Amino acid sequence: MTAAPVSVAGMAHQVQVTFDAAEPARLAEFWALALGYVTQPPPPGFDSWERFAEHIGVAPERAGDMAAVIDPDGAGPRIFIQRVPEGKTAKNRVHLDIQLTGGDRGTDAWRRVTAHVDMLVAAGARRLREVDEPTGRAIVLADPEGNEFCVT
């Protein structure tokens, strides 16, 4: 028997997706483009993240160690990107699917997918393979730092 999920104020929990990166700002720009997100603005009262970092005591050389992008409509999860010293060494155990077709397998829907993929490749993604199975069709890519994701 499983316990009922516990939530805050009767709502589901919010989710943040975190990426490790060598260049957080560059990867944030890529994911903002890929998802139709925007760079998260600094907290109220600060004109930049650098000023905020200084205010909370972050050393100047560490101010660029983090970046975030958000859904401008507030519906999707925040994407947080943090600098780590090591590079990616293995296949992701979790990946994002950018869903453009809503399950439509028609020609127009697939054109939207390929146009988006072309834009992402121009922005630094690598096209890895195309998958066409009974459960769905997708193009698998790697972002500029090697994280795999699908466009469907």
PDB file of C-alpha atoms in Angstrom, residues 16-131:
ATOM      1  CA  GLN A  16      13.268  22.895 -10.927  1.00  0.00           C
ATOM      2  CA  VAL A  17      15.513  21.137 -13.441  1.00  0.00           C
ATOM      3  CA  THR A  18      19.230  21.583 -12.737  1.00  0.00           C
ATOM      4  CA  PHE A  19      22.045  21.202 -15.253  1.00  0.00           C
ATOM      5  CA  ASP A  20      25.753  21.011 -14.457  1.00  0.00           C
ATOM      6  CA  ALA A  21      27.819  23.055 -16.905  1.00  0.00           C
ATOM      7  CA  ALA A  22      31.217  24.450 -17.763  1.00  0.00           C
ATOM      8  CA  GLU A  23      29.675  27.704 -19.062  1.00  0.00           C
ATOM      9  CA  PRO A  24      26.365  28.420 -17.270  1.00  0.00           C
ATOM     10  CA  ALA A  25      25.508  31.663 -19.097  1.00  0.00           C
ATOM     11  CA  ARG A  26      26.066  30.111 -22.536  1.00  0.00           C
ATOM     12  CA  LEU A  27      24.021  27.025 -21.681  1.00  0.00           C
ATOM     13  CA  ALA A  28      21.259  29.229 -20.241  1.00  0.00           C
ATOM     14  CA  GLU A  29      21.053  31.137 -23.534  1.00  0.00           C
ATOM     15  CA  PHE A  30      20.770  27.857 -25.427  1.00  0.00           C
ATOM     16  CA  TRP A  31      17.989  26.469 -23.217  1.00  0.00           C
ATOM     17  CA  ALA A  32      16.091  29.773 -23.299  1.00  0.00           C
ATOM     18  CA  LEU A  33      16.060  29.507 -27.093  1.00  0.00           C
ATOM     19  CA  ALA A  34      15.222  25.786 -27.081  1.00  0.00           C
ATOM     20  CA  LEU A  35      12.277  26.140 -24.691  1.00  0.00           C
ATOM     21  CA  GLY A  36      10.971  29.620 -25.535  1.00  0.00           C
ATOM     22  CA  TYR A  37      12.083  30.720 -22.060  1.00  0.00           C
ATOM     23  CA  VAL A  38      13.770  33.931 -20.906  1.00  0.00           C
ATOM     24  CA  THR A  39      16.775  34.556 -18.712  1.00  0.00           C
ATOM     25  CA  GLN A  40      15.550  34.959 -15.152  1.00  0.00           C
ATOM     26  CA  PRO A  41      15.755  38.614 -14.138  1.00  0.00           C
ATOM     27  CA  PRO A  42      17.602  39.529 -10.921  1.00  0.00           C
ATOM     28  CA  PRO A  43      15.586  39.928  -7.705  1.00  0.00           C
ATOM     29  CA  PRO A  44      13.660  43.178  -7.178  1.00  0.00           C
ATOM     30  CA  GLY A  45      15.947  46.018  -6.153  1.00  0.00           C
ATOM     31  CA  PHE A  46      18.936  44.765  -8.179  1.00  0.00           C
ATOM     32  CA  ASP A  47      19.813  45.806 -11.724  1.00  0.00           C
ATOM     33  CA  SER A  48      21.995  42.728 -12.331  1.00  0.00           C
ATOM     34  CA  TRP A  49      22.812  39.290 -10.941  1.00  0.00           C
ATOM     35  CA  GLU A  50      26.361  40.539 -10.320  1.00  0.00           C
ATOM     36  CA  ARG A  51      25.047  43.257  -7.965  1.00  0.00           C
ATOM     37  CA  PHE A  52      22.847  40.698  -6.220  1.00  0.00           C
ATOM     38  CA  ALA A  53      25.793  38.278  -5.876  1.00  0.00           C
ATOM     39  CA  GLU A  54      27.900  41.081  -4.403  1.00  0.00           C
ATOM     40  CA  HIS A  55      25.077  41.956  -1.988  1.00  0.00           C
ATOM     41  CA  ILE A  56      24.848  38.406  -0.617  1.00  0.00           C
ATOM     42  CA  GLY A  57      28.639  38.031  -0.338  1.00  0.00           C
ATOM     43  CA  VAL A  58      29.470  35.890  -3.387  1.00  0.00           C
ATOM     44  CA  ALA A  59      33.084  36.387  -4.426  1.00  0.00           C
ATOM     45  CA  PRO A  60      33.329  38.325  -7.727  1.00  0.00           C
ATOM     46  CA  GLU A  61      35.100  35.418  -9.462  1.00  0.00           C
ATOM     47  CA  ARG A  62      32.153  33.119  -8.593  1.00  0.00           C
ATOM     48  CA  ALA A  63      29.376  35.494  -9.736  1.00  0.00           C
ATOM     49  CA  GLY A  64      29.049  33.708 -13.092  1.00  0.00           C
ATOM     50  CA  ASP A  65      28.851  30.224 -11.588  1.00  0.00           C
ATOM     51  CA  MET A  66      25.071  30.088 -11.915  1.00  0.00           C
ATOM     52  CA  ALA A  67      22.374  31.044 -14.387  1.00  0.00           C
ATOM     53  CA  ALA A  68      18.669  30.346 -14.724  1.00  0.00           C
ATOM     54  CA  VAL A  69      15.954  30.533 -17.344  1.00  0.00           C
ATOM     55  CA  ILE A  70      12.224  30.633 -16.719  1.00  0.00           C
ATOM     56  CA  ASP A  71       8.993  30.181 -18.613  1.00  0.00           C
ATOM     57  CA  PRO A  72       7.699  33.727 -19.249  1.00  0.00           C
ATOM     58  CA  ASP A  73       4.145  32.412 -18.691  1.00  0.00           C
ATOM     59  CA  GLY A  74       5.097  30.740 -15.406  1.00  0.00           C
ATOM     60  CA  ALA A  75       3.815  27.317 -16.498  1.00  0.00           C
ATOM     61  CA  GLY A  76       7.058  25.371 -16.987  1.00  0.00           C
ATOM     62  CA  PRO A  77       9.782  24.549 -14.487  1.00  0.00           C
ATOM     63  CA  ARG A  78      12.724  26.834 -13.820  1.00  0.00           C
ATOM     64  CA  ILE A  79      15.956  25.624 -15.420  1.00  0.00           C
ATOM     65  CA  PHE A  80      18.915  26.240 -13.111  1.00  0.00           C
ATOM     66  CA  ILE A  81      22.456  25.873 -14.455  1.00  0.00           C
ATOM     67  CA  GLN A  82      25.464  25.582 -12.167  1.00  0.00           C
ATOM     68  CA  ARG A  83      29.172  25.538 -12.952  1.00  0.00           C
ATOM     69  CA  VAL A  84      30.995  22.312 -12.124  1.00  0.00           C
ATOM     70  CA  PRO A  85      34.684  21.583 -12.717  1.00  0.00           C
ATOM     71  CA  GLU A  86      34.238  18.245 -14.488  1.00  0.00           C
ATOM     72  CA  GLY A  87      32.749  17.625 -17.919  1.00  0.00           C
ATOM     73  CA  LYS A  88      29.937  15.244 -18.793  1.00  0.00           C
ATOM     74  CA  THR A  89      31.268  11.676 -18.861  1.00  0.00           C
ATOM     75  CA  ALA A  90      28.234   9.412 -19.353  1.00  0.00           C
ATOM     76  CA  LYS A  91      24.781   9.305 -20.916  1.00  0.00           C
ATOM     77  CA  ASN A  92      22.108  11.312 -19.109  1.00  0.00           C
ATOM     78  CA  ARG A  93      19.822   9.300 -16.852  1.00  0.00           C
ATOM     79  CA  VAL A  94      17.170  12.016 -17.297  1.00  0.00           C
ATOM     80  CA  HIS A  95      16.530  14.136 -20.358  1.00  0.00           C
ATOM     81  CA  LEU A  96      14.065  16.752 -21.528  1.00  0.00           C
ATOM     82  CA  ASP A  97      11.588  16.253 -24.361  1.00  0.00           C
ATOM     83  CA  ILE A  98      10.600  19.437 -26.180  1.00  0.00           C
ATOM     84  CA  GLN A  99       7.114  18.638 -27.418  1.00  0.00           C
ATOM     85  CA  LEU A 100       6.045  20.659 -30.442  1.00  0.00           C
ATOM     86  CA  THR A 101       3.575  18.314 -32.130  1.00  0.00           C
ATOM     87  CA  GLY A 102       1.122  17.345 -29.383  1.00  0.00           C
ATOM     88  CA  GLY A 103       1.208  13.793 -30.740  1.00  0.00           C
ATOM     89  CA  ASP A 104       0.302  14.876 -34.280  1.00  0.00           C
ATOM     90  CA  ARG A 105       2.314  12.712 -36.701  1.00  0.00           C
ATOM     91  CA  GLY A 106       1.362  14.759 -39.769  1.00  0.00           C
ATOM     92  CA  THR A 107       3.706  16.479 -42.215  1.00  0.00           C
ATOM     93  CA  ASP A 108       3.092  20.020 -40.909  1.00  0.00           C
ATOM     94  CA  ALA A 109       3.813  18.964 -37.336  1.00  0.00           C
ATOM     95  CA  TRP A 110       7.046  17.261 -38.381  1.00  0.00           C
ATOM     96  CA  ARG A 111       8.098  20.398 -40.285  1.00  0.00           C
ATOM     97  CA  ARG A 112       7.803  22.327 -36.991  1.00  0.00           C
ATOM     98  CA  VAL A 113      10.078  19.747 -35.366  1.00  0.00           C
ATOM     99  CA  THR A 114      12.715  19.869 -38.102  1.00  0.00           C
ATOM    100  CA  ALA A 115      12.660  23.690 -38.234  1.00  0.00           C
ATOM    101  CA  HIS A 116      13.192  23.850 -34.458  1.00  0.00           C
ATOM    102  CA  VAL A 117      15.981  21.271 -34.683  1.00  0.00           C
ATOM    103  CA  ASP A 118      17.692  23.275 -37.447  1.00  0.00           C
ATOM    104  CA  MET A 119      17.539  26.403 -35.264  1.00  0.00           C
ATOM    105  CA  LEU A 120      19.012  24.529 -32.280  1.00  0.00           C
ATOM    106  CA  VAL A 121      21.804  23.014 -34.379  1.00  0.00           C
ATOM    107  CA  ALA A 122      22.661  26.531 -35.580  1.00  0.00           C
ATOM    108  CA  ALA A 123      22.779  27.561 -31.893  1.00  0.00           C
ATOM    109  CA  GLY A 124      25.279  24.817 -30.981  1.00  0.00           C
ATOM    110  CA  ALA A 125      23.309  21.574 -30.577  1.00  0.00           C
ATOM    111  CA  ARG A 126      24.442  18.350 -32.247  1.00  0.00           C
ATOM    112  CA  ARG A 127      21.927  16.142 -34.031  1.00  0.00           C
ATOM    113  CA  LEU A 128      22.468  12.567 -32.797  1.00  0.00           C
ATOM    114  CA  ARG A 129      19.719  10.477 -34.409  1.00  0.00           C
ATOM    115  CA  GLU A 130      16.103  10.278 -35.469  1.00  0.00           C
ATOM    116  CA  VAL A 131      13.733   7.832 -33.806  1.00  0.00           C
TER     117      VAL A 131
END
